[in-house]
Short mmCIF file of C-alpha atoms in Angstrom, two decimals:
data_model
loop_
_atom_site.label_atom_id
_atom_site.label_comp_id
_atom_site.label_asym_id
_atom_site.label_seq_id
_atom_site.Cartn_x
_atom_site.Cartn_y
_atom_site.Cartn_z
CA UNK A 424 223.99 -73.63 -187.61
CA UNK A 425 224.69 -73.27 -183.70
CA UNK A 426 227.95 -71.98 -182.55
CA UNK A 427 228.56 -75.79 -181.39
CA UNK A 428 228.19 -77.29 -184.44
CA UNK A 429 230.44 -74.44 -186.21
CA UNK A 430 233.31 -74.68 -184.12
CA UNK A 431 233.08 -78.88 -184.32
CA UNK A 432 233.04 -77.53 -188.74
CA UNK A 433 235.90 -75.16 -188.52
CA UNK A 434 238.57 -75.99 -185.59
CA UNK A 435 238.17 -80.29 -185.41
CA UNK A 436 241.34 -82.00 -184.64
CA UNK A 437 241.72 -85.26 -185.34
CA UNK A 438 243.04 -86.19 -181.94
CA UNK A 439 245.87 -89.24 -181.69
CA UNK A 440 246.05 -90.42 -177.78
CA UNK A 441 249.30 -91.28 -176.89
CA UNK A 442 249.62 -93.26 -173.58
CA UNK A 443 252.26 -92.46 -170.82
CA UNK A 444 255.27 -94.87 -171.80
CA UNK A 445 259.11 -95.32 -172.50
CA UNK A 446 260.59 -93.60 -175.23
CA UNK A 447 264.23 -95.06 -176.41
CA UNK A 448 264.98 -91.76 -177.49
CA UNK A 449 267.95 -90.91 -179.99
CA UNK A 450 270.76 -93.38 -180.84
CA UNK A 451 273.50 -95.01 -179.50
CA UNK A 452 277.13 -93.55 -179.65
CA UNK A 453 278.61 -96.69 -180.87
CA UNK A 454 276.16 -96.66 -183.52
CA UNK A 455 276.85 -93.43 -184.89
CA UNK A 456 279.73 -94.09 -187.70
CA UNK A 457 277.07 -96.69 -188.82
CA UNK A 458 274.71 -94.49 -189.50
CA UNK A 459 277.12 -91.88 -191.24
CA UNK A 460 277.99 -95.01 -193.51
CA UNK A 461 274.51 -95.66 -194.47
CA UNK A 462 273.27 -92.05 -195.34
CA UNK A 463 276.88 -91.22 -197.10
CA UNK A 464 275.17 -90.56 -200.38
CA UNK A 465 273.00 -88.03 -198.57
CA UNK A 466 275.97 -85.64 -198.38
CA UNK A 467 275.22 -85.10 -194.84
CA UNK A 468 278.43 -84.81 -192.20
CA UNK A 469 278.98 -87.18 -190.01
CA UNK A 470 279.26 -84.87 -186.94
CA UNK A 471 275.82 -83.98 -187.81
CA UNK A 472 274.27 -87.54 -186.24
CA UNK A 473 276.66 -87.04 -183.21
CA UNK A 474 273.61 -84.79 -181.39
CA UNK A 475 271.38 -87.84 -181.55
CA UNK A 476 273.74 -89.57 -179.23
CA UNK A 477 272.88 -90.99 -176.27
CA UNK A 478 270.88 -93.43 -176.31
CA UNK A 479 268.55 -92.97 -173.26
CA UNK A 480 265.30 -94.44 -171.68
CA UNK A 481 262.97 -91.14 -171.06
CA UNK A 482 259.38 -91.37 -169.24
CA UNK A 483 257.12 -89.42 -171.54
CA UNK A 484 253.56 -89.23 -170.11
CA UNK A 485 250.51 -89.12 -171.96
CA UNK A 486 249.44 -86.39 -174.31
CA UNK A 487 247.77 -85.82 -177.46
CA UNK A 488 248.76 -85.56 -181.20
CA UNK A 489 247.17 -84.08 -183.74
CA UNK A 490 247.31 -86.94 -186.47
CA UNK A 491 248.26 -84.59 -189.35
CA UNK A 492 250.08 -81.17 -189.78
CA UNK A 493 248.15 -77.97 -189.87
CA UNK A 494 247.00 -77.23 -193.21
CA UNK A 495 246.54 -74.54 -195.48
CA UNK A 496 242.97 -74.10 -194.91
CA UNK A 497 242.98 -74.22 -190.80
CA UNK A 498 245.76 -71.61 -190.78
CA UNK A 499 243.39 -69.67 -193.07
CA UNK A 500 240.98 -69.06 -190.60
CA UNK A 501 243.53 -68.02 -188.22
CA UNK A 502 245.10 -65.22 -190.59
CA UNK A 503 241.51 -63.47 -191.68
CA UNK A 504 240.93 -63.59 -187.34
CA UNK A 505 244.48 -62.15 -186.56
CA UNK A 506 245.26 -60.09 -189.98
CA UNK A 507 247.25 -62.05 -190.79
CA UNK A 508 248.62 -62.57 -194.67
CA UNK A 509 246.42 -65.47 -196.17
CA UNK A 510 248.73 -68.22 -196.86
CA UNK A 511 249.54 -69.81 -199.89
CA UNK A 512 248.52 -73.54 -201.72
CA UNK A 513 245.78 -75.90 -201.72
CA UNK A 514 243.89 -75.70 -198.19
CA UNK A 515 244.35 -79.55 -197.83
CA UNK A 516 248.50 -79.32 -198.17
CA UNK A 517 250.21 -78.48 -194.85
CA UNK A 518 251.02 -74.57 -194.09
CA UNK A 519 254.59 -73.99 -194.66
CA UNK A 520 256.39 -71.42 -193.69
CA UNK A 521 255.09 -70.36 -190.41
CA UNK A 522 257.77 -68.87 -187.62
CA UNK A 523 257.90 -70.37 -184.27
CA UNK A 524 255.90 -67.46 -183.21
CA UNK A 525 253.47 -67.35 -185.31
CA UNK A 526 252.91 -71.41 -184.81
CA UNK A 527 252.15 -70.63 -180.92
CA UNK A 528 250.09 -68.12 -181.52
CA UNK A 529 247.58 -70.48 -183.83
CA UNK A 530 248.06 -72.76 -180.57
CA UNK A 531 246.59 -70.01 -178.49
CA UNK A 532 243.71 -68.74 -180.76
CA UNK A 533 242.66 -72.67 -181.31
CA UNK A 534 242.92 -73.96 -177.52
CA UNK A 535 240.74 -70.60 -177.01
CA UNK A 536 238.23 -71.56 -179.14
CA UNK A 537 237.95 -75.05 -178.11
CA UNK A 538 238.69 -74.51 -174.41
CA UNK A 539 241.77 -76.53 -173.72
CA UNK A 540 245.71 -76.06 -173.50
CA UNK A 541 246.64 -76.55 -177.48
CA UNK A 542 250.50 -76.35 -177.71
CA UNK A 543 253.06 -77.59 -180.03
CA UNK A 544 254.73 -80.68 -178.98
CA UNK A 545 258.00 -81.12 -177.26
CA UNK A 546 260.56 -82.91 -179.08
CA UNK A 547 260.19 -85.66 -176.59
CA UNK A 548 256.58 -86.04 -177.34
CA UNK A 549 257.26 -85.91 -180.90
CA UNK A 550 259.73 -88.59 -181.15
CA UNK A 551 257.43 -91.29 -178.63
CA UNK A 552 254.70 -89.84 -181.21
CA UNK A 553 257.01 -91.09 -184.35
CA UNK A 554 258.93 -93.97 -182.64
CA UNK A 555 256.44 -95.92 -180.50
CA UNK A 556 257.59 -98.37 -177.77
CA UNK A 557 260.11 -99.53 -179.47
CA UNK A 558 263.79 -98.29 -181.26
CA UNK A 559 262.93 -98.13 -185.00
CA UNK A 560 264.79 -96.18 -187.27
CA UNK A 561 260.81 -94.48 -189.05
CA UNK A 562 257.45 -94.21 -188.05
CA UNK A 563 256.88 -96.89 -190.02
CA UNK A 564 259.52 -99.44 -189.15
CA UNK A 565 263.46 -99.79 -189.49
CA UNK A 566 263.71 -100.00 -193.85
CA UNK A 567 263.57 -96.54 -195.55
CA UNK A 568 260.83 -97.18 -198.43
CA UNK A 569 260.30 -95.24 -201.20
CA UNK A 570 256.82 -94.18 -201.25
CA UNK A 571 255.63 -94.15 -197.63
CA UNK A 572 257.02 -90.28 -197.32
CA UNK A 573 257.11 -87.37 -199.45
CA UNK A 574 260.67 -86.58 -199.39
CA UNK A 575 263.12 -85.39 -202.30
CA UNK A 576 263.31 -88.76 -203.29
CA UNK A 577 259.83 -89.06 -205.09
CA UNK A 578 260.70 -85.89 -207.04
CA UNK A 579 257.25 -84.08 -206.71
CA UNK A 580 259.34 -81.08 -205.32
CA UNK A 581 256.38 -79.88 -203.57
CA UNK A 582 253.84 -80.67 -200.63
CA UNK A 583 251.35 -83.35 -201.27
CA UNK A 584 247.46 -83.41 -199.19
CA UNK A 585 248.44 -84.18 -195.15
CA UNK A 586 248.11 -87.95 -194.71
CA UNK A 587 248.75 -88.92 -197.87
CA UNK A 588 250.96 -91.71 -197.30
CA UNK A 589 248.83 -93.95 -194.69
CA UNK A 590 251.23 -96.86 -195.03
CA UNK A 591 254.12 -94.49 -193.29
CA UNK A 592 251.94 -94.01 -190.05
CA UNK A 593 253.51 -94.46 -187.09
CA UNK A 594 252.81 -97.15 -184.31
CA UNK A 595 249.94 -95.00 -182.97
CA UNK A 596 249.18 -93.91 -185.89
CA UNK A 597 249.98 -90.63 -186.67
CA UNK A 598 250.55 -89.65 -189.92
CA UNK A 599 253.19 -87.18 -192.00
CA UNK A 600 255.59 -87.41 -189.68
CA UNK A 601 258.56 -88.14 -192.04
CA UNK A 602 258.61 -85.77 -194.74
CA UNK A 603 255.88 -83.10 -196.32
CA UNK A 604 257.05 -80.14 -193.73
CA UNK A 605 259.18 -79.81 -191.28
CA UNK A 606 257.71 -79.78 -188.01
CA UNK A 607 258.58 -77.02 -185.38
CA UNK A 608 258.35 -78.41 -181.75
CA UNK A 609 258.51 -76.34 -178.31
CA UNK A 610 262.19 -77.54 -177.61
CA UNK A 611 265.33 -75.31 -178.02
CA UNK A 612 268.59 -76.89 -178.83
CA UNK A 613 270.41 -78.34 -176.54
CA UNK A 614 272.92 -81.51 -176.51
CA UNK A 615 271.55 -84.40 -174.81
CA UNK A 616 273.13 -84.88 -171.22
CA UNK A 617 276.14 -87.21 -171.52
CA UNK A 618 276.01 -85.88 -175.57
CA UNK A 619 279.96 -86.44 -176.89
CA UNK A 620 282.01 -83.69 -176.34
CA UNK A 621 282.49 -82.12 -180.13
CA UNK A 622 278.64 -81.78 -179.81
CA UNK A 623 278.15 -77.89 -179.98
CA UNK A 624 276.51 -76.16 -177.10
CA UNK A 625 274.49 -73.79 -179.94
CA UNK A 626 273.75 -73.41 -182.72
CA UNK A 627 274.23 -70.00 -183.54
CA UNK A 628 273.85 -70.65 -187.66
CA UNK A 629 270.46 -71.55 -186.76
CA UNK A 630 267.57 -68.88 -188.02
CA UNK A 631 265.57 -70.26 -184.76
CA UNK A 632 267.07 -72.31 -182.16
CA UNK A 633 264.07 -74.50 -181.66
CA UNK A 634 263.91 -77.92 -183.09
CA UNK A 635 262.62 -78.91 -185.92
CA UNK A 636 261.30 -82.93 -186.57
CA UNK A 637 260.73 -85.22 -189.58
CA UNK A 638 261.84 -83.02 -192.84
CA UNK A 639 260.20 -81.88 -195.21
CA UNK A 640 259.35 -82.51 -199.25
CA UNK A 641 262.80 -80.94 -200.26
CA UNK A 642 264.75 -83.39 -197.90
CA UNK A 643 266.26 -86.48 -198.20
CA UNK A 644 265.40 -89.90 -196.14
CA UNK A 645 268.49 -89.36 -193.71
CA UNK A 646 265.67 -86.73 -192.00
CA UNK A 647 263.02 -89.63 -192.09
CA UNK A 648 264.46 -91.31 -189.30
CA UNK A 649 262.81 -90.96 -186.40
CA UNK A 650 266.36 -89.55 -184.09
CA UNK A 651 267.57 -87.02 -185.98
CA UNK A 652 267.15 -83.64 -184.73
CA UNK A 653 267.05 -80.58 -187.12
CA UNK A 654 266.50 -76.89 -187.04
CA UNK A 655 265.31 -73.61 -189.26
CA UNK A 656 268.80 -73.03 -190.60
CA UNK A 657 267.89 -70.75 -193.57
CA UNK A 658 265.09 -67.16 -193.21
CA UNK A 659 263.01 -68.51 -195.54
CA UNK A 660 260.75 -70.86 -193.96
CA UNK A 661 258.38 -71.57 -196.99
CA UNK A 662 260.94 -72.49 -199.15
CA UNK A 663 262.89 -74.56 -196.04
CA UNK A 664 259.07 -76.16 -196.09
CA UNK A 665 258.91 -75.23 -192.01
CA UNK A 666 254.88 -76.23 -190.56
CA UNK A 667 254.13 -77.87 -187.59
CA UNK A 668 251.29 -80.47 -185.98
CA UNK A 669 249.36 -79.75 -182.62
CA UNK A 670 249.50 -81.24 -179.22
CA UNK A 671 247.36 -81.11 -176.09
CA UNK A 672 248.01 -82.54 -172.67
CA UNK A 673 245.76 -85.98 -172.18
CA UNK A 674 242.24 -85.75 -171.78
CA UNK A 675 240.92 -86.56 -168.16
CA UNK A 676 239.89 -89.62 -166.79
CA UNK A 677 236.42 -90.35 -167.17
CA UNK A 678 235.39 -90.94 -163.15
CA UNK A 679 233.74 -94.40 -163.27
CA UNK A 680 230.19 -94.08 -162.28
CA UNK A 681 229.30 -94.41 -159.00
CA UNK A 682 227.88 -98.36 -157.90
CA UNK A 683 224.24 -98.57 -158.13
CA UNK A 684 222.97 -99.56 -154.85
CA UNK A 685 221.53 -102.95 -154.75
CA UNK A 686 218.03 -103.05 -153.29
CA UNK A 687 217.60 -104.88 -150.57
CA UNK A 688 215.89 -108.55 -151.09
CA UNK A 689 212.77 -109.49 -148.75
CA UNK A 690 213.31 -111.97 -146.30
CA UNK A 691 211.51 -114.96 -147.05
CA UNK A 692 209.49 -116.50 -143.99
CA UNK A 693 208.95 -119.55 -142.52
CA UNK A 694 205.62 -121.33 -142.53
#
């Protein structure tokens, strides 16, 4: 086996290309106390929607996605490269966790390897990733169903194979990205601009103050929707269920290719 055809084996990504566009990101203010309402059985504070808020129209341009999370078995390779500690469940369910650092640093080794810029996504990018064109509430549209996620509510209380759930992809897509781990992204915490006032600055309580996106297995649907930011709030990441999912800038054009002369055509003459 040629080194080509190992590293096509070993470090594929399933590349989702998502095209420059419009992303309606986060949710209206004067929608916030319905929201609260509607995910009042969760438990969850209503000051804890109020950093979704504003709404706002952001240009987000093109990038890629990697169309599930990193799994057990890619971050494998990475540990026995870096000694690292060899992680822990089936190589086809999603690493879980991984620190913020230690997630960049499986960007670095990977976009090494394949020679191009592999990052984590900004939180941006991952909600135009999850959300589409459009305002929906989940990747998949704006109805929570049971079954298209693995979140607490299916009671399997663990992580399930990345893209199990194929019917909870998003517009473009991508799969995973409501439940099964919760995804790190290269954002810190910050309120939006124009964010309502009792919207705190920090987060201090926060383990990291990066983002985190979509939930994972232990949470409930309230972190399905497709606005509402989280974080790393407790040390231990693999019982928190904190992974994350690649991205890469856009590949490049492909130049068209250059006219092909026409040859030139004889002139016919006259008897």
């Amino acid at each position: 086996m040629d080194q080509a055809d190992q590293l096509e084996q070993v470090d594929w990504v399933d590349w989702v290309e998502v095209p420059a566009g419009t992303l309606l990101r986060g949710t209206p203010a004067e929608e916030l106390a319905a929201v609260a309402r509607r995910y009042a059985d969760t438990g969850v504070p209503a000051e804890w929607y109020l950093k979704e808020a504003p709404r706002a129209e952001v240009h987000v341009p093109a990038f890629r996605i990697a169309r599930t999370q990193v799994t057990v078995a890619q971050w494998a390779r990475f540990a026995v490269a870096t000694d690292r500690p060899a992680p822990r469940g089936p190589g086809v369910h999603p690493v879980v966790g991984v620190t913020w650092e230690a997630a960049n640093a499986y960007c670095r080794w990977l976009g090494e390897r394949l020679g191009i810029d592999v990052r984590l996504p900004t939180e941006g990018e991952w909600e135009r990733a999850a959300r589409g064109d459009d305002g929906r509430e989940f990747p998949w549209g704006d109805a929570y169903r049971t079954g298209l996620a693995n979140l607490v509510d299916l009671g399997i209380g663990t992580t399930t194979p990345v893209g199990s759930f194929p019917e909870g992809a998003s517009p473009f897509g991508v799969l995973d990205m409501a439940g099964n781990a919760d995804e790190w992204t290269s954002t810190l915490y910050a309120p939006y601009p124009g964010a309502p006032a009792e919207v705190p600055l920090t987060e201090d309580w926060a383990f990291d103050r990066h983002v985190t996106r979509g939930g994972a297995y232990r949470h409930d649907r309230d972190l399905a929707r497709c606005a509402r930011r989280h974080g790393a709030y407790e040390q231990n990441l693999e019982a928190i269920g904190v992974g994350f999912r690649l991205a890469a800038p856009a590949p490049a054009p492909t130049p068209a290719p250059a006219p092909t002369a026409r040859p030139a055509r004889p002139i016919d003459l006259l008897p």
